[in-house]
Amino acid sequence: AWRLAREEGIFAGTSSGMNVVGAISLARELGAGHTVVTVAVDSGLKYLQVIYTVRNDENRMGDAKGSRQTRYL
C-alpha cells in the first residue's frame, strides 16, 4: 500500500496493496498478451498513522538520516 501511494498516487489500504501484489505476480506468470484486473477494496485512511508514517531514520524519505522526525506522504 505504501508503494501504491508513493509511486502511483493511489491512497489504498493493506488489502488493496495485497490485491495489487497478487495481480502483478499473476501478470508476470501469464506473460504478455493477457489482461489482469484487481479491485482496490479499501482506502488508506485508517492506516494513516501506521503504514503512511515514515521516519527519516528508516531512510525511505532520503535526507536527514538518523533524525527522529516523522513525516507523512
Coordinates of N, CA, C and O in Angstrom, one line a residue:
A1 N 0.8 -1.2 0.0 CA 0.0 0.0 0.0 C 0.9 1.3 0.0 O 0.5 2.2 -0.6
W2 N 2.0 1.2 0.7 CA 2.9 2.3 0.8 C 3.4 2.7 -0.6 O 3.5 3.8 -1.0
R3 N 3.8 1.6 -1.3 CA 4.4 1.9 -2.7 C 3.3 2.4 -3.6 O 3.6 3.2 -4.5
L4 N 2.1 1.9 -3.5 CA 1.0 2.4 -4.3 C 0.8 3.9 -4.1 O 0.6 4.6 -5.1
A5 N 0.9 4.4 -2.9 CA 0.7 5.8 -2.6 C 1.9 6.6 -3.1 O 1.8 7.6 -3.8
R6 N 3.1 6.1 -2.8 CA 4.3 6.8 -3.1 C 4.6 6.8 -4.7 O 5.0 7.8 -5.2
E7 N 4.4 5.7 -5.3 CA 4.8 5.6 -6.7 C 3.7 5.8 -7.7 O 3.9 6.3 -8.8
E8 N 2.4 5.5 -7.3 CA 1.3 5.6 -8.2 C 0.3 6.6 -7.8 O -0.7 6.9 -8.6
G9 N 0.4 7.2 -6.6 CA -0.6 8.2 -6.2 C -1.9 7.6 -5.8 O -2.9 8.2 -5.8
I10 N -2.0 6.3 -5.5 CA -3.2 5.6 -5.1 C -3.2 5.4 -3.6 O -2.3 4.7 -3.0
F11 N -4.1 6.1 -2.9 CA -4.2 6.0 -1.4 C -5.0 4.8 -1.0 O -6.2 4.9 -0.9
A12 N -4.4 3.7 -0.8 CA -5.1 2.4 -0.6 C -4.7 1.8 0.7 O -3.6 2.1 1.3
G13 N -5.5 0.9 1.2 CA -5.1 0.2 2.4 C -4.4 -1.1 2.1 O -4.0 -1.4 1.0
T14 N -4.1 -1.9 3.2 CA -3.3 -3.1 3.0 C -3.9 -4.1 2.2 O -3.3 -4.9 1.4
S15 N -5.3 -4.3 2.2 CA -6.0 -5.3 1.4 C -5.8 -5.0 -0.1 O -5.5 -5.8 -0.9
S16 N -5.9 -3.7 -0.4 CA -5.7 -3.3 -1.8 C -4.3 -3.5 -2.2 O -4.0 -3.9 -3.4
G17 N -3.4 -3.2 -1.3 CA -1.9 -3.4 -1.6 C -1.7 -4.9 -1.9 O -0.9 -5.2 -2.9
M18 N -2.3 -5.8 -1.2 CA -2.1 -7.2 -1.4 C -2.7 -7.7 -2.7 O -2.2 -8.5 -3.4
N19 N -3.9 -7.1 -3.0 CA -4.5 -7.4 -4.3 C -3.6 -7.0 -5.5 O -3.5 -7.7 -6.4
V20 N -3.0 -5.9 -5.4 CA -2.1 -5.4 -6.4 C -0.9 -6.3 -6.5 O -0.4 -6.7 -7.6
V21 N -0.3 -6.7 -5.4 CA 0.8 -7.6 -5.4 C 0.5 -8.9 -6.1 O 1.2 -9.5 -6.9
G22 N -0.7 -9.5 -5.8 CA -1.2 -10.7 -6.4 C -1.4 -10.5 -7.9 O -1.1 -11.4 -8.7
A23 N -2.0 -9.4 -8.3 CA -2.2 -9.1 -9.7 C -0.9 -9.0 -10.5 O -0.8 -9.5 -11.6
I24 N 0.1 -8.3 -9.9 CA 1.4 -8.2 -10.6 C 2.0 -9.6 -10.7 O 2.6 -10.0 -11.7
S25 N 2.0 -10.4 -9.6 CA 2.5 -11.7 -9.7 C 1.9 -12.6 -10.8 O 2.5 -13.3 -11.5
L26 N 0.5 -12.5 -10.8 CA -0.2 -13.3 -11.8 C 0.2 -12.8 -13.3 O 0.4 -13.6 -14.2
A27 N 0.2 -11.5 -13.4 CA 0.6 -10.9 -14.7 C 2.0 -11.4 -15.2 O 2.1 -11.7 -16.4
R28 N 2.9 -11.5 -14.3 CA 4.2 -11.9 -14.6 C 4.2 -13.4 -15.0 O 4.9 -13.9 -15.9
E29 N 3.4 -14.2 -14.3 CA 3.3 -15.6 -14.6 C 2.6 -15.9 -15.9 O 3.0 -16.7 -16.7
L30 N 1.6 -15.1 -16.3 CA 0.8 -15.3 -17.5 C 1.6 -14.7 -18.7 O 1.5 -15.3 -19.8
G31 N 2.4 -13.7 -18.5 CA 3.2 -13.1 -19.6 C 2.4 -12.2 -20.5 O 1.2 -11.8 -20.2
A32 N 3.1 -11.7 -21.5 CA 2.5 -10.7 -22.4 C 1.2 -11.2 -23.1 O 1.1 -12.4 -23.3
G33 N 0.3 -10.3 -23.4 CA -0.9 -10.7 -24.2 C -2.1 -11.0 -23.3 O -3.1 -11.4 -23.8
H34 N -1.9 -10.9 -22.0 CA -3.0 -11.2 -21.1 C -3.3 -9.9 -20.3 O -2.5 -9.1 -20.0
T35 N -4.6 -9.8 -19.8 CA -5.0 -8.7 -19.0 C -5.4 -9.2 -17.6 O -6.1 -10.2 -17.5
V36 N -4.9 -8.6 -16.6 CA -5.2 -8.9 -15.2 C -5.8 -7.7 -14.6 O -5.3 -6.6 -14.7
V37 N -6.9 -7.9 -13.9 CA -7.7 -6.8 -13.2 C -7.8 -7.1 -11.8 O -8.0 -8.3 -11.4
T38 N -7.7 -6.1 -10.9 CA -7.9 -6.2 -9.5 C -8.7 -5.1 -9.0 O -9.0 -4.1 -9.7
V39 N -9.2 -5.2 -7.8 CA -10.1 -4.1 -7.2 C -9.4 -3.6 -6.0 O -8.9 -4.3 -5.1
A40 N -9.4 -2.2 -5.9 CA -9.0 -1.6 -4.6 C -10.1 -1.5 -3.7 O -11.1 -0.8 -3.9
V41 N -10.1 -2.4 -2.6 CA -11.2 -2.6 -1.8 C -11.2 -1.7 -0.5 O -12.2 -1.7 0.2
D42 N -10.2 -1.0 -0.3 CA -10.2 -0.1 0.9 C -9.3 1.1 0.7 O -8.4 1.1 -0.2
S43 N -9.5 2.2 1.4 CA -8.7 3.3 1.3 C -7.6 3.2 2.4 O -7.7 2.4 3.3
G44 N -6.7 4.1 2.4 CA -5.6 4.1 3.4 C -5.9 4.9 4.6 O -5.1 5.1 5.5
L45 N -7.1 5.5 4.7 CA -7.5 6.4 5.8 C -7.2 5.8 7.1 O -6.6 6.5 8.0
K46 N -7.7 4.6 7.4 CA -7.5 4.1 8.8 C -6.1 3.6 9.0 O -5.7 3.3 10.2
Y47 N -5.2 3.6 8.0 CA -3.8 3.2 8.2 C -2.9 4.4 8.2 O -1.7 4.2 8.2
L48 N -3.4 5.6 8.2 CA -2.6 6.8 8.1 C -1.5 6.9 9.1 O -0.4 7.2 8.7
Q49 N -1.7 6.5 10.3 CA -0.7 6.6 11.3 C 0.2 5.3 11.3 O 1.3 5.3 12.0
V50 N -0.1 4.3 10.6 CA 0.6 3.0 10.7 C 1.5 2.9 9.5 O 2.7 2.8 9.6
I51 N 1.0 2.8 8.3 CA 1.8 2.5 7.1 C 2.2 3.7 6.3 O 3.1 3.7 5.5
Y52 N 1.5 4.9 6.5 CA 1.9 6.0 5.8 C 2.7 7.0 6.6 O 3.0 8.1 6.1
T53 N 3.2 6.7 7.7 CA 4.1 7.5 8.5 C 5.5 6.9 8.3 O 5.7 5.7 8.5
V54 N 6.4 7.8 7.9 CA 7.7 7.3 7.6 C 8.7 8.1 8.4 O 8.7 9.4 8.5
R55 N 9.6 7.5 9.1 CA 10.7 8.2 9.9 C 11.9 8.3 9.0 O 12.3 7.5 8.2
N56 N 12.6 9.5 9.2 CA 13.8 9.7 8.4 C 14.8 8.7 8.6 O 15.6 8.4 7.8
D57 N 14.9 8.1 9.9 CA 16.0 7.2 10.2 C 15.8 5.9 9.5 O 16.7 5.0 9.4
E58 N 14.6 5.6 8.9 CA 14.4 4.4 8.1 C 14.9 4.7 6.6 O 14.9 3.8 5.8
N59 N 15.2 5.9 6.4 CA 15.8 6.4 5.1 C 14.9 6.2 3.9 O 15.4 6.1 2.8
R60 N 13.6 6.1 4.1 CA 12.7 6.0 2.9 C 12.5 7.4 2.3 O 12.3 7.5 1.1
M61 N 12.6 8.4 3.1 CA 12.3 9.8 2.6 C 13.7 10.4 2.2 O 13.7 11.5 1.6
G62 N 14.8 9.8 2.5 CA 16.0 10.3 2.0 C 16.9 11.1 2.9 O 17.8 10.5 3.5
D63 N 16.7 12.4 3.0 CA 17.7 13.2 3.7 C 17.8 13.0 5.2 O 17.4 12.0 5.7
A64 N 18.4 13.7 6.0 CA 18.5 13.7 7.5 C 18.5 12.3 8.1 O 17.7 12.0 9.0
K65 N 19.3 11.4 7.7 CA 19.4 10.1 8.2 C 19.7 10.2 9.7 O 20.6 10.9 10.1
G66 N 19.0 9.4 10.5 CA 19.2 9.5 12.0 C 18.3 10.4 12.7 O 18.2 10.3 13.9
S67 N 17.6 11.2 12.0 CA 16.6 12.1 12.6 C 15.4 11.3 13.1 O 15.0 10.4 12.5
R68 N 14.8 11.8 14.2 CA 13.6 11.1 14.7 C 12.3 11.8 14.2 O 11.3 11.5 14.7
Q69 N 12.5 12.8 13.4 CA 11.3 13.5 12.9 C 10.4 12.6 12.0 O 10.9 11.7 11.3
T70 N 9.1 12.7 12.2 CA 8.2 11.9 11.5 C 7.6 12.8 10.3 O 7.2 13.9 10.5
R71 N 7.5 12.2 9.1 CA 6.8 12.9 8.0 C 5.7 12.0 7.5 O 5.7 10.8 7.7
Y72 N 4.9 12.6 6.7 CA 3.8 11.9 6.1 C 3.9 12.1 4.6 O 4.5 13.0 4.1
L73 N 3.4 11.1 3.8 CA 3.5 11.1 2.4 C 2.7 12.3 1.8 O 1.8 12.8 2.4

